[in-house]
């Protein structure tokens, strides 16, 4: 697809599987430039839903954002990625990250060294896709003469899904792009770009070619107050889930955030969030306001802005308004 919009959509994990293809087709038909599917445990499987989306749509790139590095053996990840990328050439993007610790710990899979595991998965997945045969016995994953029957030497885009400075440098060193979390706002994007560029320079890679799709809590409404109220609730949910991180640290608010999260109750946390935070960390408001915020994310270094509409139940109406009143101005 040429002249793609720099605005994509993240399909919610709450989407019923039997409705998924219709949702994806609607996103492509509305003119969005990218389609992303999350593998949040335990909602929808990333490779499974990507296969459904690729089959149901025509040209739109489909991203998996993201697979945890420790949930699958990288040989299995490579097999799944190669299968999809050969069936739908040039359309699959695969994001691999540390994974949300709460979920991976539920499965007893939290690694001793998340950085080592992420490096191993991206590097061995890439090697298998290139047609190499791997024998590795020193962990964190074991390979004994493993090779793919159907490799993809033409290449597959492998992105990292990371947050911290060392992980961002690793992404710049070994990945084709970095998927940014829904809490990643413009000031953090500038911070992330610097660390990605440092990693790229270390490996002799072109930092300018590194893609940075940025997920964003999103709500557009003709009534800006309605939009911001919905975004506030979503922001409270995600901040409670991830806690203080470099994404919020870039704004110097981690101590205050920790105090607010100490309230415990999600409703109380949402009520305590400063209005400025809602404005900073979400794309919410009238269509005109949303256009300005999306441009700010793009100016800060996002190569695309991937909208995560809230609430999910209003997805169709939100995207219809966005396609009519936001996309034409970007």
Coordinates of C-alpha atoms in Angstrom, one line a residue:
X1 CA 0.0 0.0 0.0
X2 CA 1.5 3.4 -1.0
X3 CA 1.0 6.7 0.8
X4 CA -0.3 5.0 3.9
X5 CA -1.7 7.1 6.7
X6 CA 0.7 7.5 9.7
X7 CA -2.2 6.6 11.9
X8 CA -3.0 3.0 12.8
X9 CA -5.3 1.2 15.2
X10 CA -4.7 -1.3 18.0
X11 CA -7.5 -3.9 18.1
X12 CA -8.6 -4.6 21.7
X13 CA -8.0 -8.0 23.2
X14 CA -11.6 -7.9 24.4
X15 CA -12.8 -8.2 20.8
X16 CA -14.7 -11.5 20.4
X17 CA -12.8 -13.8 18.0
X18 CA -15.9 -14.2 15.8
X19 CA -16.0 -10.4 15.3
X20 CA -12.2 -9.9 14.8
X21 CA -12.1 -10.1 11.0
X22 CA -15.0 -7.7 10.5
X23 CA -13.3 -5.2 12.9
X24 CA -10.0 -5.5 10.9
X25 CA -11.6 -5.1 7.5
X26 CA -13.5 -2.0 8.8
X27 CA -10.2 -0.5 10.0
X28 CA -8.6 -1.0 6.6
X29 CA -11.6 0.3 4.7
X30 CA -11.7 3.4 6.9
X31 CA -8.2 4.4 5.6
X32 CA -6.0 3.7 8.6
X33 CA -2.4 2.9 7.7
X34 CA -1.5 0.1 10.1
X35 CA -3.4 -2.6 12.1
X36 CA -1.9 -3.9 15.4
X37 CA -3.0 -6.9 17.5
X38 CA -1.8 -7.4 21.0
X39 CA -1.0 -10.6 22.8
X40 CA -2.1 -9.6 26.3
X41 CA -2.4 -12.7 28.4
X42 CA -4.9 -14.2 28.5
X43 CA -7.1 -12.6 25.8
X44 CA -6.2 -13.3 22.2
X45 CA -3.2 -15.2 20.7
X46 CA -1.0 -12.9 18.6
X47 CA 0.0 -15.1 15.7
X48 CA -3.5 -16.6 15.5
X49 CA -5.2 -13.2 15.3
X50 CA -2.6 -11.9 12.9
X51 CA -3.4 -14.8 10.6
X52 CA -7.1 -14.0 10.7
X53 CA -6.4 -10.3 10.1
X54 CA -4.0 -11.0 7.2
X55 CA -6.5 -13.3 5.6
X56 CA -9.4 -11.0 5.9
X57 CA -7.7 -7.7 4.8
X58 CA -6.0 -6.8 1.5
X59 CA -2.9 -4.6 1.9
X60 CA -2.7 -3.1 5.3
X61 CA 0.4 -4.0 7.4
X62 CA -0.5 -6.2 10.4
X63 CA 1.6 -6.0 13.5
X64 CA 1.8 -8.2 16.5
X65 CA 2.5 -6.0 19.5
X66 CA 3.9 -7.8 21.4
X67 CA 5.0 -11.4 22.0
X68 CA 6.7 -12.1 25.3
X69 CA 10.2 -13.3 24.8
X70 CA 9.7 -16.1 27.4
X71 CA 6.3 -17.6 26.5
X72 CA 7.4 -19.5 23.4
X73 CA 10.7 -21.1 22.4
X74 CA 12.2 -18.8 19.7
X75 CA 12.2 -21.8 17.3
X76 CA 8.4 -21.9 17.5
X77 CA 8.2 -18.1 17.2
X78 CA 10.4 -18.3 14.0
X79 CA 8.2 -21.0 12.6
X80 CA 5.0 -19.1 13.1
X81 CA 6.5 -15.8 11.8
X82 CA 7.9 -17.5 8.7
X83 CA 4.6 -19.2 8.0
X84 CA 2.7 -15.9 8.1
X85 CA 5.3 -13.8 6.3
X86 CA 5.6 -16.2 3.4
X87 CA 1.9 -16.4 3.0
X88 CA 1.5 -12.6 3.1
X89 CA 4.7 -11.1 1.9
X90 CA 5.7 -7.7 3.2
X91 CA 2.7 -7.3 5.5
X92 CA 3.7 -8.8 8.8
X93 CA 5.5 -7.0 11.6
X94 CA 6.4 -8.9 14.7
X95 CA 7.0 -7.3 18.0
X96 CA 8.9 -9.2 20.8
X97 CA 9.4 -7.8 24.3
X98 CA 10.0 -8.6 27.9
X99 CA 6.3 -9.1 28.5
X100 CA 4.2 -7.8 31.4
X101 CA 5.9 -9.3 34.5
X102 CA 2.6 -9.9 36.3
X103 CA 1.4 -12.2 33.5
X104 CA 4.7 -14.0 32.9
X105 CA 5.0 -14.6 36.6
X106 CA 1.6 -16.2 36.6
X107 CA 3.0 -18.8 34.3
X108 CA 6.3 -19.2 36.2
X109 CA 8.2 -17.8 33.2
X110 CA 9.8 -14.7 34.5
X111 CA 13.5 -14.9 33.3
X112 CA 16.5 -14.3 35.5
X113 CA 17.9 -11.9 32.8
X114 CA 15.1 -10.3 30.7
X115 CA 17.7 -8.5 28.6
X116 CA 19.6 -11.8 27.8
X117 CA 16.3 -13.5 26.9
X118 CA 15.2 -10.8 24.6
X119 CA 18.5 -10.6 22.8
X120 CA 18.5 -14.4 22.4
X121 CA 15.0 -14.5 21.0
X122 CA 15.4 -11.7 18.5
X123 CA 18.8 -12.9 17.3
X124 CA 17.9 -16.6 17.0
X125 CA 14.5 -15.9 15.4
X126 CA 16.3 -13.8 12.8
X127 CA 18.9 -16.5 12.2
X128 CA 16.3 -19.2 11.7
X129 CA 14.3 -17.0 9.4
X130 CA 17.5 -16.5 7.3
X131 CA 17.8 -20.2 6.9
X132 CA 20.5 -21.0 9.4
X133 CA 20.8 -24.2 11.4
X134 CA 21.3 -23.6 15.1
X135 CA 23.0 -25.6 17.8
X136 CA 23.1 -23.8 21.1
X137 CA 23.4 -25.4 24.5
X138 CA 24.3 -22.6 26.9
X139 CA 20.8 -21.1 27.3
X140 CA 18.6 -19.4 27.9
X141 CA 17.2 -21.5 25.0
X142 CA 18.5 -24.8 23.8
X143 CA 18.8 -25.6 20.0
X144 CA 20.0 -29.0 18.7
X145 CA 20.4 -28.8 14.9
X146 CA 17.2 -26.7 14.6
X147 CA 16.4 -25.2 11.2
X148 CA 13.2 -24.2 9.5
X149 CA 11.7 -26.2 6.6
X150 CA 10.2 -22.9 5.3
X151 CA 12.6 -20.1 6.1
X152 CA 12.2 -16.6 4.8
X153 CA 15.6 -15.3 3.7
X154 CA 14.0 -12.2 2.2
X155 CA 13.6 -10.9 5.7
X156 CA 10.9 -10.2 8.3
X157 CA 10.6 -7.1 10.3
X158 CA 11.3 -7.8 14.0
X159 CA 10.6 -5.1 16.5
X160 CA 11.3 -4.9 20.2
X161 CA 8.8 -3.9 22.7
X162 CA 10.7 -2.3 25.6
X163 CA 10.8 0.7 27.9
X164 CA 14.0 1.2 29.9
X165 CA 17.2 2.9 28.6
X166 CA 19.3 -0.3 28.4
X167 CA 16.5 -2.2 26.6
X168 CA 16.0 0.7 24.2
X169 CA 19.7 0.6 23.3
X170 CA 19.4 -3.1 22.8
X171 CA 16.5 -2.5 20.5
X172 CA 18.5 0.0 18.4
X173 CA 21.3 -2.6 18.2
X174 CA 19.3 -5.7 17.1
X175 CA 15.8 -4.8 16.0
X176 CA 14.1 -3.1 13.0
X177 CA 11.9 -1.0 15.2
X178 CA 10.6 -0.4 18.7
X179 CA 6.9 -0.6 19.7
X180 CA 6.1 2.1 22.2
X181 CA 3.7 1.5 25.0
X182 CA 0.4 3.4 25.5
X183 CA 2.0 5.5 28.2
X184 CA 4.8 6.8 25.8
X185 CA 4.3 10.5 25.4
X186 CA 6.3 13.0 23.3
X187 CA 9.0 13.8 25.9
X188 CA 9.6 10.1 26.5
X189 CA 9.7 9.5 22.7
X190 CA 12.6 12.0 22.4
X191 CA 14.4 10.2 25.3
X192 CA 13.8 6.8 23.6
X193 CA 15.1 7.9 20.2
X194 CA 18.4 9.0 21.8
X195 CA 18.9 5.6 23.4
X196 CA 17.8 3.7 20.3
X197 CA 20.2 5.8 18.2
X198 CA 23.1 4.9 20.6
X199 CA 22.4 1.2 20.2
X200 CA 22.1 1.5 16.5
X201 CA 25.5 3.3 16.3
X202 CA 27.1 0.6 18.4
X203 CA 26.0 -2.0 15.8
X204 CA 26.6 0.1 12.7
X205 CA 22.8 0.3 12.0
X206 CA 21.0 3.2 10.5
X207 CA 19.0 4.8 13.4
X208 CA 16.9 6.8 10.9
X209 CA 15.5 3.5 9.4
X210 CA 14.4 2.3 12.9
X211 CA 10.6 2.4 13.1
X212 CA 8.8 3.6 16.2
X213 CA 5.1 2.8 16.1
X214 CA 3.6 4.4 19.2
X215 CA 0.5 3.1 20.8
X216 CA -1.8 5.7 22.5
X217 CA -4.8 5.7 24.7
X218 CA -7.4 7.4 22.4
X219 CA -10.8 8.9 22.6
X220 CA -12.3 11.3 20.1
X221 CA -15.7 12.9 20.7
X222 CA -17.5 16.0 19.7
X223 CA -17.7 16.7 23.4
X224 CA -14.1 17.0 24.5
X225 CA -15.0 16.5 28.2
X226 CA -16.6 13.2 27.4
X227 CA -13.5 12.1 25.6
X228 CA -11.1 13.2 28.4
X229 CA -13.2 11.4 31.0
X230 CA -13.0 8.1 29.1
X231 CA -9.3 8.6 28.6
X232 CA -8.7 9.3 32.3
X233 CA -10.2 6.0 33.2
X234 CA -8.0 4.1 30.7
X235 CA -4.9 6.0 31.8
X236 CA -5.6 5.1 35.5
X237 CA -5.9 1.4 34.5
X238 CA -2.5 1.4 32.6
X239 CA -0.6 3.4 35.2
X240 CA -1.8 1.1 37.9
X241 CA -0.7 -1.9 35.8
X242 CA 2.8 -0.6 34.9
X243 CA 3.6 1.7 37.8
X244 CA 6.3 4.5 37.7
X245 CA 8.6 3.9 34.7
X246 CA 11.0 5.9 32.5
X247 CA 7.9 6.9 30.5
X248 CA 6.5 8.9 33.4
X249 CA 10.0 9.6 34.8
X250 CA 10.7 11.7 31.6
X251 CA 8.1 14.1 33.0
X252 CA 9.5 14.1 36.6
X253 CA 6.3 12.8 38.1
X254 CA 7.3 9.3 39.4
X255 CA 7.2 10.3 43.1
X256 CA 3.7 11.9 42.8
X257 CA 2.5 8.9 40.7
X258 CA 3.6 6.5 43.4
X259 CA 1.6 8.4 46.0
X260 CA -1.5 8.3 43.8
X261 CA -1.1 4.6 43.0
X262 CA -0.9 4.1 46.8
X263 CA -4.6 4.9 46.9
X264 CA -5.1 1.4 45.6
X265 CA -8.7 1.7 44.3
X266 CA -8.9 2.3 40.6
X267 CA -11.7 4.9 40.9
X268 CA -9.8 6.9 43.4
X269 CA -6.6 6.7 41.3
X270 CA -8.5 8.0 38.3
X271 CA -10.1 10.9 40.2
X272 CA -6.6 11.9 41.6
X273 CA -4.9 12.1 38.3
X274 CA -4.0 15.7 37.4
X275 CA -5.8 17.0 34.3
X276 CA -2.4 17.8 32.8
X277 CA -1.4 14.1 32.9
X278 CA -4.5 13.1 31.0
X279 CA -3.6 15.8 28.4
X280 CA 0.0 14.6 28.2
X281 CA -0.3 10.8 28.2
X282 CA -3.5 10.4 26.1
X283 CA -4.8 11.5 22.7
X284 CA -8.3 12.6 23.8
X285 CA -10.6 15.5 23.0
X286 CA -12.5 16.9 20.0
X287 CA -11.4 15.7 16.6
X288 CA -9.4 19.0 16.1
X289 CA -7.7 18.5 19.5
X290 CA -6.8 15.0 18.6
X291 CA -5.2 16.1 15.3
X292 CA -2.9 18.4 17.2
X293 CA -1.9 15.7 19.7
X294 CA -1.2 13.1 17.0
X295 CA 1.0 15.6 15.2
X296 CA 2.9 16.2 18.5
X297 CA 3.6 12.5 18.8
X298 CA 4.8 12.3 15.2
X299 CA 7.0 15.4 15.6
X300 CA 8.5 13.8 18.7
X301 CA 9.7 10.8 16.7
X302 CA 6.8 8.3 16.4
X303 CA 6.9 6.9 12.9
X304 CA 3.2 6.0 13.3
X305 CA 0.6 6.6 16.0
X306 CA -1.4 3.5 16.8
X307 CA -4.7 4.5 18.4
X308 CA -6.1 2.3 21.2
X309 CA -9.8 3.5 21.4
X310 CA -11.5 3.6 24.8
X311 CA -14.0 2.4 25.7
X312 CA -13.7 -0.7 23.5
X313 CA -17.5 -0.9 23.4
X314 CA -17.6 2.4 21.5
X315 CA -14.9 1.3 19.0
X316 CA -17.0 1.6 15.8
X317 CA -18.4 5.0 16.6
X318 CA -14.9 6.4 17.7
X319 CA -13.2 5.1 14.5
X320 CA -16.0 6.4 12.3
X321 CA -15.6 9.8 13.7
X322 CA -11.8 9.6 13.4
X323 CA -11.9 8.5 9.8
X324 CA -14.3 11.4 8.9
X325 CA -12.8 14.2 11.0
X326 CA -9.3 13.3 12.0
X327 CA -7.5 11.3 9.3
X328 CA -8.2 13.9 6.5
X329 CA -6.2 16.5 8.4
X330 CA -3.1 14.4 9.0

